[in-house]
XYZ file of C-alpha atoms in Angstrom:
600
model
C 21.157 -17.278 125.798
C 18.172 -18.776 124.212
C 18.231 -21.483 121.346
C 17.259 -18.898 118.765
C 19.835 -16.515 119.969
C 22.604 -19.000 119.939
C 21.698 -20.308 116.376
C 21.714 -16.599 115.105
C 24.991 -15.404 116.818
C 26.770 -18.647 115.587
C 25.682 -17.781 111.950
C 26.850 -14.271 112.432
C 30.175 -15.411 113.739
C 30.639 -17.747 110.979
C 29.725 -15.044 108.514
C 32.145 -12.568 109.950
C 35.124 -15.024 110.120
C 34.420 -16.120 106.624
C 34.542 -12.591 105.377
C 37.862 -11.759 107.132
C 39.375 -15.044 105.982
C 38.591 -13.872 102.231
C 40.065 -10.468 103.051
C 43.274 -12.149 104.472
C 42.680 -10.992 107.888
C 42.721 -14.311 109.687
C 46.168 -15.835 110.196
C 45.762 -18.050 112.958
C 44.589 -21.801 112.337
C 42.112 -21.990 115.474
C 39.793 -19.261 114.057
C 39.288 -20.847 110.662
C 37.459 -23.851 111.992
C 33.424 -23.372 111.680
C 31.451 -23.327 114.811
C 29.085 -26.337 114.773
C 25.330 -25.394 114.070
C 23.677 -28.788 114.287
C 20.050 -28.304 115.297
C 19.847 -31.696 117.038
C 22.137 -30.814 120.154
C 22.386 -27.110 119.825
C 20.683 -26.550 123.203
C 23.181 -28.823 125.025
C 26.035 -27.914 122.989
C 28.875 -25.901 124.772
C 31.060 -25.488 121.523
C 30.178 -21.841 121.290
C 31.490 -21.091 124.536
C 34.504 -23.160 124.218
C 35.604 -21.696 120.940
C 35.128 -18.101 122.466
C 37.105 -18.979 125.636
C 40.517 -18.094 124.046
C 39.474 -14.677 123.160
C 40.770 -14.657 119.700
C 37.298 -14.451 118.127
C 36.217 -11.698 120.277
C 39.343 -9.807 119.011
C 38.364 -10.357 115.303
C 34.875 -9.041 116.171
C 36.499 -5.844 117.799
C 38.806 -5.588 114.848
C 35.734 -5.726 112.530
C 33.772 -3.174 114.385
C 36.755 -0.591 115.041
C 39.888 -1.405 112.795
C 43.400 -1.236 113.941
C 42.063 -1.047 117.665
C 43.507 -4.491 118.488
C 47.257 -4.843 118.711
C 47.754 -8.230 117.139
C 51.249 -8.412 118.266
C 50.037 -8.867 121.924
C 47.271 -11.330 121.130
C 48.100 -15.029 121.433
C 46.884 -17.226 118.649
C 46.983 -20.784 117.560
C 49.557 -21.454 114.841
C 48.943 -25.114 113.920
C 45.756 -26.888 113.484
C 44.690 -28.798 116.415
C 46.712 -26.584 118.836
C 45.274 -25.008 121.981
C 46.290 -21.885 124.155
C 47.347 -22.180 127.632
C 45.158 -20.757 130.465
C 47.769 -17.789 130.972
C 47.510 -17.096 127.228
C 43.701 -17.049 127.214
C 43.850 -14.558 130.351
C 46.073 -12.318 128.465
C 43.918 -12.376 125.322
C 40.574 -11.632 127.585
C 42.526 -8.870 129.269
C 42.934 -7.246 125.730
C 39.365 -7.853 124.952
C 37.936 -6.231 127.881
C 40.315 -3.133 127.626
C 39.537 -2.511 123.967
C 35.889 -3.292 124.599
C 35.869 -0.481 127.133
C 37.588 1.785 124.705
C 35.000 1.330 122.153
C 32.088 2.037 124.394
C 30.977 -1.313 125.809
C 29.972 -1.703 129.378
C 31.885 -4.558 131.085
C 30.697 -4.881 134.451
C 31.164 -7.990 136.741
C 32.970 -9.667 134.011
C 36.331 -11.231 134.833
C 39.094 -12.549 132.612
C 39.005 -15.902 134.580
C 35.336 -16.525 133.909
C 35.749 -15.774 130.130
C 38.828 -17.999 129.979
C 36.898 -20.911 131.481
C 34.211 -20.450 128.703
C 31.360 -19.622 131.343
C 28.130 -19.030 129.363
C 26.926 -15.851 131.081
C 29.968 -13.566 130.741
C 30.664 -14.939 127.297
C 27.104 -14.380 126.051
C 27.190 -10.683 127.574
C 30.207 -9.619 125.657
C 29.286 -11.479 122.412
C 25.722 -9.635 122.381
C 27.263 -6.256 123.127
C 29.786 -6.799 120.350
C 27.087 -7.835 117.692
C 24.946 -4.859 118.806
C 27.679 -2.532 118.423
C 28.607 -3.783 114.917
C 25.005 -3.558 113.753
C 24.316 -0.177 115.226
C 27.541 1.740 115.136
C 26.486 4.192 112.491
C 23.156 4.803 114.419
C 24.595 8.199 115.917
C 25.515 11.635 114.606
C 29.220 10.985 115.408
C 29.465 8.535 112.537
C 26.590 9.505 110.231
C 25.635 13.408 110.175
C 22.770 12.564 108.196
C 21.091 11.371 111.505
C 20.468 14.966 112.326
C 17.293 14.564 109.948
C 15.819 12.362 112.899
C 15.760 15.485 115.121
C 12.350 16.424 115.960
C 11.229 20.061 115.483
C 10.581 21.114 119.056
C 13.576 19.088 120.220
C 16.741 20.792 121.723
C 19.928 19.801 119.845
C 21.263 18.741 123.442
C 18.523 16.492 124.041
C 18.807 14.967 120.597
C 22.505 14.178 121.067
C 21.689 12.448 124.323
C 19.239 10.342 122.309
C 21.895 9.616 119.811
C 24.204 7.832 122.504
C 21.394 5.139 122.794
C 21.388 2.830 119.702
C 18.016 1.228 120.799
C 16.307 4.848 121.093
C 17.792 5.944 117.693
C 16.713 2.687 115.926
C 13.240 3.162 117.100
C 13.204 6.888 116.061
C 14.492 5.928 112.749
C 11.787 3.224 112.135
C 8.957 5.573 113.133
C 10.601 8.294 110.867
C 10.445 5.995 107.926
C 6.865 4.946 108.711
C 5.708 8.525 109.022
C 7.475 9.501 105.761
C 5.854 6.623 104.070
C 2.402 7.655 105.265
C 1.874 4.781 107.716
C 0.802 7.114 110.610
C -1.503 4.617 112.201
C 1.143 2.609 113.732
C 4.441 3.718 115.792
C 6.804 1.167 117.501
C 7.989 1.296 120.949
C 10.341 -1.374 121.147
C 11.435 -4.768 119.454
C 9.135 -7.303 120.719
C 5.500 -8.660 120.160
C 4.482 -5.732 118.127
C 6.694 -7.052 115.248
C 5.401 -10.670 115.616
C 2.857 -10.388 112.822
C 5.321 -8.906 110.163
C 3.040 -5.843 109.593
C 5.712 -3.443 110.824
C 8.417 -5.247 108.824
C 6.338 -4.957 105.643
C 5.423 -1.507 105.890
C 9.056 -0.466 106.847
C 10.482 -2.405 103.879
C 7.827 -0.661 101.511
C 9.099 2.839 102.810
C 12.775 2.103 102.327
C 12.536 0.109 98.943
C 9.403 1.512 97.445
C 10.713 0.889 93.850
C 11.286 -2.889 94.249
C 8.901 -3.680 96.985
C 5.407 -2.256 95.832
C 2.087 -2.086 97.826
C 0.873 -5.129 95.815
C 3.679 -7.187 97.446
C 2.958 -5.709 100.720
C -0.600 -6.861 100.482
C 0.260 -10.205 99.042
C 2.467 -10.962 102.269
C -0.093 -9.521 104.751
C -2.904 -11.420 103.111
C -1.297 -14.568 104.311
C -3.255 -15.462 107.533
C -0.513 -17.914 108.923
C 2.148 -15.598 110.635
C 4.767 -18.235 110.242
C 4.296 -18.367 106.551
C 4.145 -14.463 106.401
C 7.282 -14.252 108.218
C 9.002 -16.761 105.881
C 7.936 -14.942 102.689
C 9.137 -11.527 104.432
C 12.575 -12.939 105.351
C 12.889 -14.352 101.645
C 12.190 -10.949 100.210
C 14.754 -9.078 102.355
C 17.544 -11.521 101.244
C 16.448 -10.951 97.480
C 16.510 -7.069 98.025
C 20.087 -7.440 99.546
C 19.076 -5.724 102.810
C 20.808 -7.891 105.128
C 24.423 -6.923 104.684
C 25.202 -7.744 108.390
C 24.069 -11.264 107.830
C 21.751 -11.407 110.830
C 20.105 -14.680 109.894
C 16.566 -15.143 111.484
C 14.025 -17.949 111.279
C 10.220 -17.265 110.967
C 9.587 -18.393 114.525
C 12.096 -15.811 115.687
C 9.695 -13.089 114.243
C 6.596 -14.851 115.461
C 7.654 -15.276 119.039
C 8.927 -11.689 119.166
C 12.477 -12.295 120.113
C 13.643 -8.802 121.011
C 17.489 -9.086 120.698
C 17.241 -10.720 117.231
C 14.532 -8.463 115.832
C 16.464 -5.420 117.006
C 19.772 -6.670 115.391
C 17.812 -7.578 112.008
C 16.139 -4.378 111.877
C 19.492 -2.665 112.422
C 21.072 -4.837 109.594
C 18.203 -3.603 107.278
C 18.841 0.133 108.290
C 22.510 -0.256 107.629
C 22.136 -1.979 104.236
C 19.979 0.941 102.890
C 22.286 3.530 104.276
C 19.432 4.664 106.651
C 17.467 6.244 103.780
C 17.703 9.779 105.290
C 17.111 13.010 103.443
C 20.217 15.091 102.769
C 17.972 18.280 102.271
C 18.932 19.359 105.743
C 22.789 19.095 105.376
C 22.853 20.486 101.878
C 21.226 23.679 102.884
C 23.715 26.300 103.847
C 21.213 28.467 105.877
C 19.950 25.275 107.765
C 23.395 24.293 108.583
C 24.219 27.735 109.709
C 21.399 27.711 112.016
C 22.573 24.119 113.268
C 26.203 25.678 113.649
C 24.789 28.354 115.922
C 22.692 26.404 118.083
C 25.498 23.842 118.323
C 27.726 26.457 119.499
C 25.139 27.663 122.122
C 24.406 23.964 123.326
C 28.015 23.516 123.585
C 28.347 26.355 125.940
C 25.639 24.894 128.013
C 27.280 21.613 128.118
C 30.650 23.005 128.912
C 29.264 25.222 131.656
C 29.820 22.229 134.097
C 32.896 22.659 136.370
C 34.749 19.642 134.980
C 32.947 18.116 131.943
C 33.690 14.585 131.157
C 35.264 14.531 127.540
C 34.243 11.077 126.938
C 30.474 11.775 127.486
C 28.473 10.839 124.359
C 26.905 14.281 123.914
C 30.209 16.004 124.308
C 31.818 13.610 121.628
C 28.767 14.228 119.485
C 29.401 18.114 119.843
C 32.920 17.844 119.029
C 32.136 15.722 115.923
C 29.516 17.934 114.533
C 32.096 21.002 115.079
C 34.405 18.972 112.933
C 31.873 18.134 110.260
C 30.525 21.569 110.214
C 33.908 23.272 110.187
C 34.194 23.409 106.274
C 30.618 24.294 105.391
C 31.214 28.205 105.316
C 34.797 28.373 105.264
C 35.028 30.469 102.087
C 32.470 32.745 103.644
C 34.318 33.142 106.872
C 37.604 33.707 105.071
C 36.180 36.416 102.700
C 34.660 38.121 106.092
C 38.017 38.022 107.533
C 39.742 39.546 104.537
C 37.412 42.356 104.350
C 37.568 43.026 107.865
C 41.499 43.112 107.645
C 41.355 45.471 104.762
C 38.835 47.750 106.602
C 41.093 47.857 109.754
C 44.183 48.464 107.450
C 42.500 51.475 105.753
C 41.455 52.766 109.201
C 44.944 52.469 110.440
C 46.426 54.342 107.488
C 44.020 56.983 108.208
C 44.760 57.079 111.775
C 48.538 57.176 110.898
C 48.121 60.309 108.765
C 46.150 61.947 111.512
C 48.624 60.895 114.087
C 51.663 62.263 112.108
C 49.901 65.586 111.715
C 49.093 65.600 115.487
C 52.064 63.852 116.816
C 53.296 66.546 119.395
C 49.735 67.287 120.590
C 48.865 63.539 120.830
C 52.108 62.356 122.473
C 50.574 61.812 125.815
C 47.578 60.044 124.155
C 49.907 57.492 122.523
C 51.772 56.952 125.867
C 48.272 56.165 127.495
C 47.492 53.948 124.608
C 50.879 52.255 125.005
C 50.171 51.497 128.657
C 46.642 50.160 127.819
C 48.314 47.870 125.244
C 50.752 46.743 127.889
C 48.048 45.880 130.355
C 45.987 44.085 127.525
C 48.917 41.929 126.481
C 49.435 41.085 130.049
C 45.881 40.220 130.606
C 46.170 37.999 127.236
C 49.263 36.288 128.876
C 47.378 35.683 132.164
C 44.424 34.169 129.998
C 46.801 31.943 128.297
C 48.329 30.802 131.599
C 44.877 30.209 132.935
C 43.853 28.241 129.906
C 47.058 26.108 130.144
C 46.523 25.601 133.993
C 42.809 24.610 133.188
C 44.112 22.234 130.579
C 46.545 20.655 132.934
C 43.861 20.346 135.555
C 41.685 18.604 133.167
C 44.264 16.372 132.024
C 44.871 15.428 135.704
C 41.257 14.829 136.370
C 41.047 12.683 133.581
C 43.939 10.506 134.681
C 42.475 10.519 138.200
C 39.241 9.396 136.736
C 40.810 6.640 134.753
C 42.784 5.438 137.925
C 39.440 5.509 139.893
C 37.717 3.595 137.262
C 40.401 0.980 137.250
C 40.192 0.656 140.965
C 36.469 0.558 141.163
C 36.550 -2.362 138.687
C 39.043 -4.110 140.647
C 36.972 -3.696 143.940
C 33.916 -4.897 141.993
C 35.834 -7.997 140.903
C 36.660 -8.562 144.490
C 33.325 -8.114 145.683
C 31.930 -10.438 143.104
C 34.471 -12.983 144.466
C 33.295 -12.530 148.045
C 29.756 -12.687 147.056
C 30.412 -16.039 145.494
C 32.265 -17.313 148.604
C 29.252 -16.182 150.629
C 26.898 -17.981 148.466
C 28.976 -21.269 148.819
C 29.023 -20.908 152.608
C 25.240 -20.233 152.410
C 24.644 -23.563 150.528
C 26.838 -25.494 153.035
C 25.026 -24.077 156.131
C 21.753 -24.702 154.453
C 22.896 -28.367 153.931
C 23.787 -28.632 157.456
C 20.448 -27.161 158.746
C 18.565 -29.745 156.517
C 20.771 -32.512 157.909
C 20.166 -31.205 161.542
C 16.263 -31.030 160.720
C 16.354 -34.603 159.491
C 18.245 -35.740 162.872
C 15.688 -33.850 164.881
C 12.772 -35.556 163.080
C 14.253 -38.906 163.410
C 14.715 -38.421 167.448
C 11.126 -37.125 167.505
C 10.034 -40.159 165.867
C 11.971 -42.371 168.185
C 10.560 -40.534 171.316
C 6.979 -40.779 169.962
C 7.409 -44.547 169.826
C 9.011 -44.795 173.263
C 6.299 -42.507 174.634
C 3.471 -44.642 173.021
C 5.053 -47.690 174.689
C 5.309 -45.720 178.048
C 1.649 -44.882 177.840
C 0.769 -48.348 176.995
C 2.805 -49.621 179.871
C 1.276 -47.093 182.414
C -2.478 -47.925 181.176
C -1.660 -51.492 181.953
C -0.277 -50.727 185.433
C -3.355 -48.728 186.168
C -5.574 -51.497 185.254
C -3.721 -53.814 187.532
C -3.652 -51.442 190.264
C -7.491 -50.961 190.140
C -8.162 -54.564 190.053
C -6.012 -55.333 193.036
C -7.392 -52.374 195.178
C -11.008 -53.496 194.312
C -10.257 -57.037 195.765
C -8.751 -55.580 198.984
C -11.696 -53.125 199.552
C -11.145 -50.677 202.352
C -8.122 -52.355 203.747
C -6.608 -51.906 200.012
C -7.334 -48.267 200.166
C -5.689 -47.851 203.526
C -2.575 -50.102 202.561
C -2.130 -47.974 199.344
C -2.219 -44.679 201.264
C 0.274 -45.966 203.651
C 2.536 -47.077 200.719
C 2.521 -43.822 199.227
C 2.530 -41.515 202.237
C 4.024 -43.524 205.005
C 2.349 -43.656 208.503
C -0.865 -41.668 208.410
C -1.371 -39.044 211.017
C -3.162 -35.897 210.954
C 0.082 -33.844 210.501
C 1.697 -36.085 207.992
C -1.688 -35.756 205.800
C -1.971 -32.047 206.301
C 1.724 -31.611 205.010
C 0.417 -33.102 201.651
C -1.418 -29.712 200.734
C -5.015 -30.870 201.008
C -7.353 -29.785 198.305
C -10.198 -29.355 200.685
C -10.937 -30.251 204.452
C -13.895 -29.879 206.694
C -16.773 -31.494 208.695
C -19.345 -33.706 207.074
C -21.620 -36.389 208.105
C -21.339 -40.005 206.939
C -23.537 -42.937 207.063
C -21.855 -46.105 208.733
C -21.182 -48.930 206.735
C -22.510 -51.542 209.010
C -24.911 -49.802 211.455
C -26.199 -47.257 208.827
C -26.071 -44.527 211.497
C -25.128 -41.035 210.873
C -21.640 -40.137 212.190
C -19.942 -36.629 212.224
C -16.365 -36.779 210.864
C -13.461 -34.497 209.998
C -12.736 -34.988 206.266
C -9.409 -34.266 204.319
C -8.994 -34.592 200.475
C -5.751 -34.868 198.973
C -3.811 -36.806 196.434
C -6.763 -38.769 195.217
C -7.640 -39.926 198.655
C -10.403 -38.901 201.025
C -9.361 -39.261 204.905
C -11.785 -38.944 207.619
C -10.975 -38.503 211.332
C -13.157 -38.494 214.440
C -12.528 -34.745 214.661
C -9.907 -32.300 213.727
C -7.627 -32.937 216.867
C -7.565 -36.646 216.153
C -4.118 -38.204 215.341
C -5.073 -41.334 213.241
C -7.625 -41.325 210.588
C -10.766 -43.584 211.203
C -10.800 -44.617 207.474
C -9.918 -43.791 203.938
C -11.564 -43.840 200.558
C -9.676 -43.837 197.234
C -11.580 -41.368 194.957
C -9.650 -42.104 191.755
C -12.246 -43.141 189.081
C -15.237 -42.798 191.442
C -18.785 -41.792 190.621
C -20.560 -39.021 192.585
C -24.415 -38.643 192.566
C -26.666 -36.174 194.322
C -29.149 -37.471 196.694
C -32.402 -35.892 195.650
C -34.076 -36.385 199.046
C -31.864 -33.901 200.816
C -30.178 -30.638 199.855
C -26.759 -31.430 201.283
C -26.108 -35.263 200.782
C -24.313 -36.929 197.960
C -23.107 -40.401 197.241
C -19.431 -41.359 196.480
C -19.351 -44.765 194.699
C -16.024 -46.675 194.158
C -15.276 -50.259 192.836
C -15.075 -51.347 196.610
C -17.558 -49.147 198.561
C -20.524 -46.770 198.438
C -20.423 -43.708 201.098
C -23.267 -41.400 201.690
C -22.057 -37.848 202.964
C -23.717 -34.931 204.127
C -22.043 -31.651 203.603
C -21.794 -29.311 206.664
C -22.898 -26.394 206.164
C -25.340 -27.719 203.466
C -24.246 -25.128 200.831
C -20.741 -26.601 200.675
C -22.117 -29.761 198.930
C -21.193 -28.499 195.460
C -17.594 -27.494 196.415
C -17.179 -30.949 197.815
C -18.547 -32.692 194.868
C -16.341 -30.536 192.524
C -13.182 -30.935 194.383
C -13.472 -34.749 194.549
C -14.203 -34.827 190.783
C -10.988 -33.020 190.133
C -9.287 -35.664 192.260
C -10.581 -38.509 190.241
C -8.876 -37.043 187.140
C -5.607 -35.836 188.519
C -5.038 -38.050 191.669
C -3.359 -40.926 189.945
C -0.824 -38.692 188.114
C -0.103 -36.906 191.421
C 0.472 -40.212 192.923
C 2.898 -41.301 190.082
C 4.623 -38.169 190.437
């Protein structure tokens, strides 16, 4: 509920209660207290919902809409000033409110007596708006106001019009456009109660149509020539009050019109319409011929509607049909009685003539009389069967109505249970979401801790790697050999081949001391390059650690390359010559992965 709606509704409530107090219809002390309308804390104020939580004000509104609907003997009220109803008494009151609200045509869906008794804003606001709308629009249908038939369009069927009549909003729009058209303002038609009313043009033209004697065209132009919309709305609202066209006391502020507040504009227009008794022509209802045409069309449409297998008696269009039949029943009653009397006299004269003829031909016509008697008996039996059928059909309809009512109550109960389950599921979902958020926070914390530890580990590994390289460089060839023995144990041909070599084969190497070329069998694995005298040798002749080594091609030959480490430079000649690139690529891969392999 917006601030504007809350302000307007509180004024309406105070007005209704004040009127009922003056009429002596308010006997409880609790209802006599006014609802605070302080503009300073209206947004935060919960007084409206608290005051309506006991259900008593709702009962007064319903009684104001449909007198004698409320059984006040069953309503709990506050007998002394400052008193308060118990929760159980509030539940009883709201149970009566919901039952009677349904009886007068309100739609109460998903609203429980518990929520209302606790003063929850949403259900309280829903019931309050429906009651206000019902009050200001209750005569906007042909059930309560036969003059509304004037709003029926020329090519519109009576059945369609009666369906339209069941919607207060649609009927109010039809009434506004009817007045505008009748007043000659055909250039503007309304489709709702929103922004199209914000500049007050429609309001002024409508007022001109329904109060032409007191609201002249000059006054219309005087208001519309005011450029500021708020000032224009202010003048219009003052004019409506002066003309006495707000009997429902729907009090608006200029901003409500300028902002196009739909609920308030609709209620205000309804109050204007009700205040002028809808300004509809009686030409149609005063014409006997037109009413006779309407009666015939009504009966035809009634047959169409009643052609359903089991029509719902509470359907708005059925209620409208029955109401119109009641309203039309006295229109041609004298003419109908006259026709019946003449027809009866005609029948009596014909019977007298027939009796004279029958007496003169009694003997000859005896068989004919017997036949007629039999036919009459059959006809009476048929009538009896028809009466039994009608009685049976009526009982069936009554049973169907009772079953429908029971089904409706059961459905409402199931809906209330479903709403409660939905509420519980939403609470569970909120709890699970909180647990998920907590788990995610814990996961992020663990991840941060692991990142810190991993950073420290990488830093330690880097330091170990530097220390290891420094030590191996100091030891030279002996260091490479000792490191290989440390990782792989005793170095033999068989033990090295079990290490899944990356590459093996013959190459020639340049001796370190004599610089002569020697053919050796090389095995590359785990970051080390082992070389043997031949492939049948058991022990290696030497080993070179190739981690972090540099490899360069010898431009003088096609098959030579140089391996340079921190402790040694070795020149090799690939055999066959075209395998040089394979050796270089395999050794380069070992330089980046060998150390990790050793750690693993």
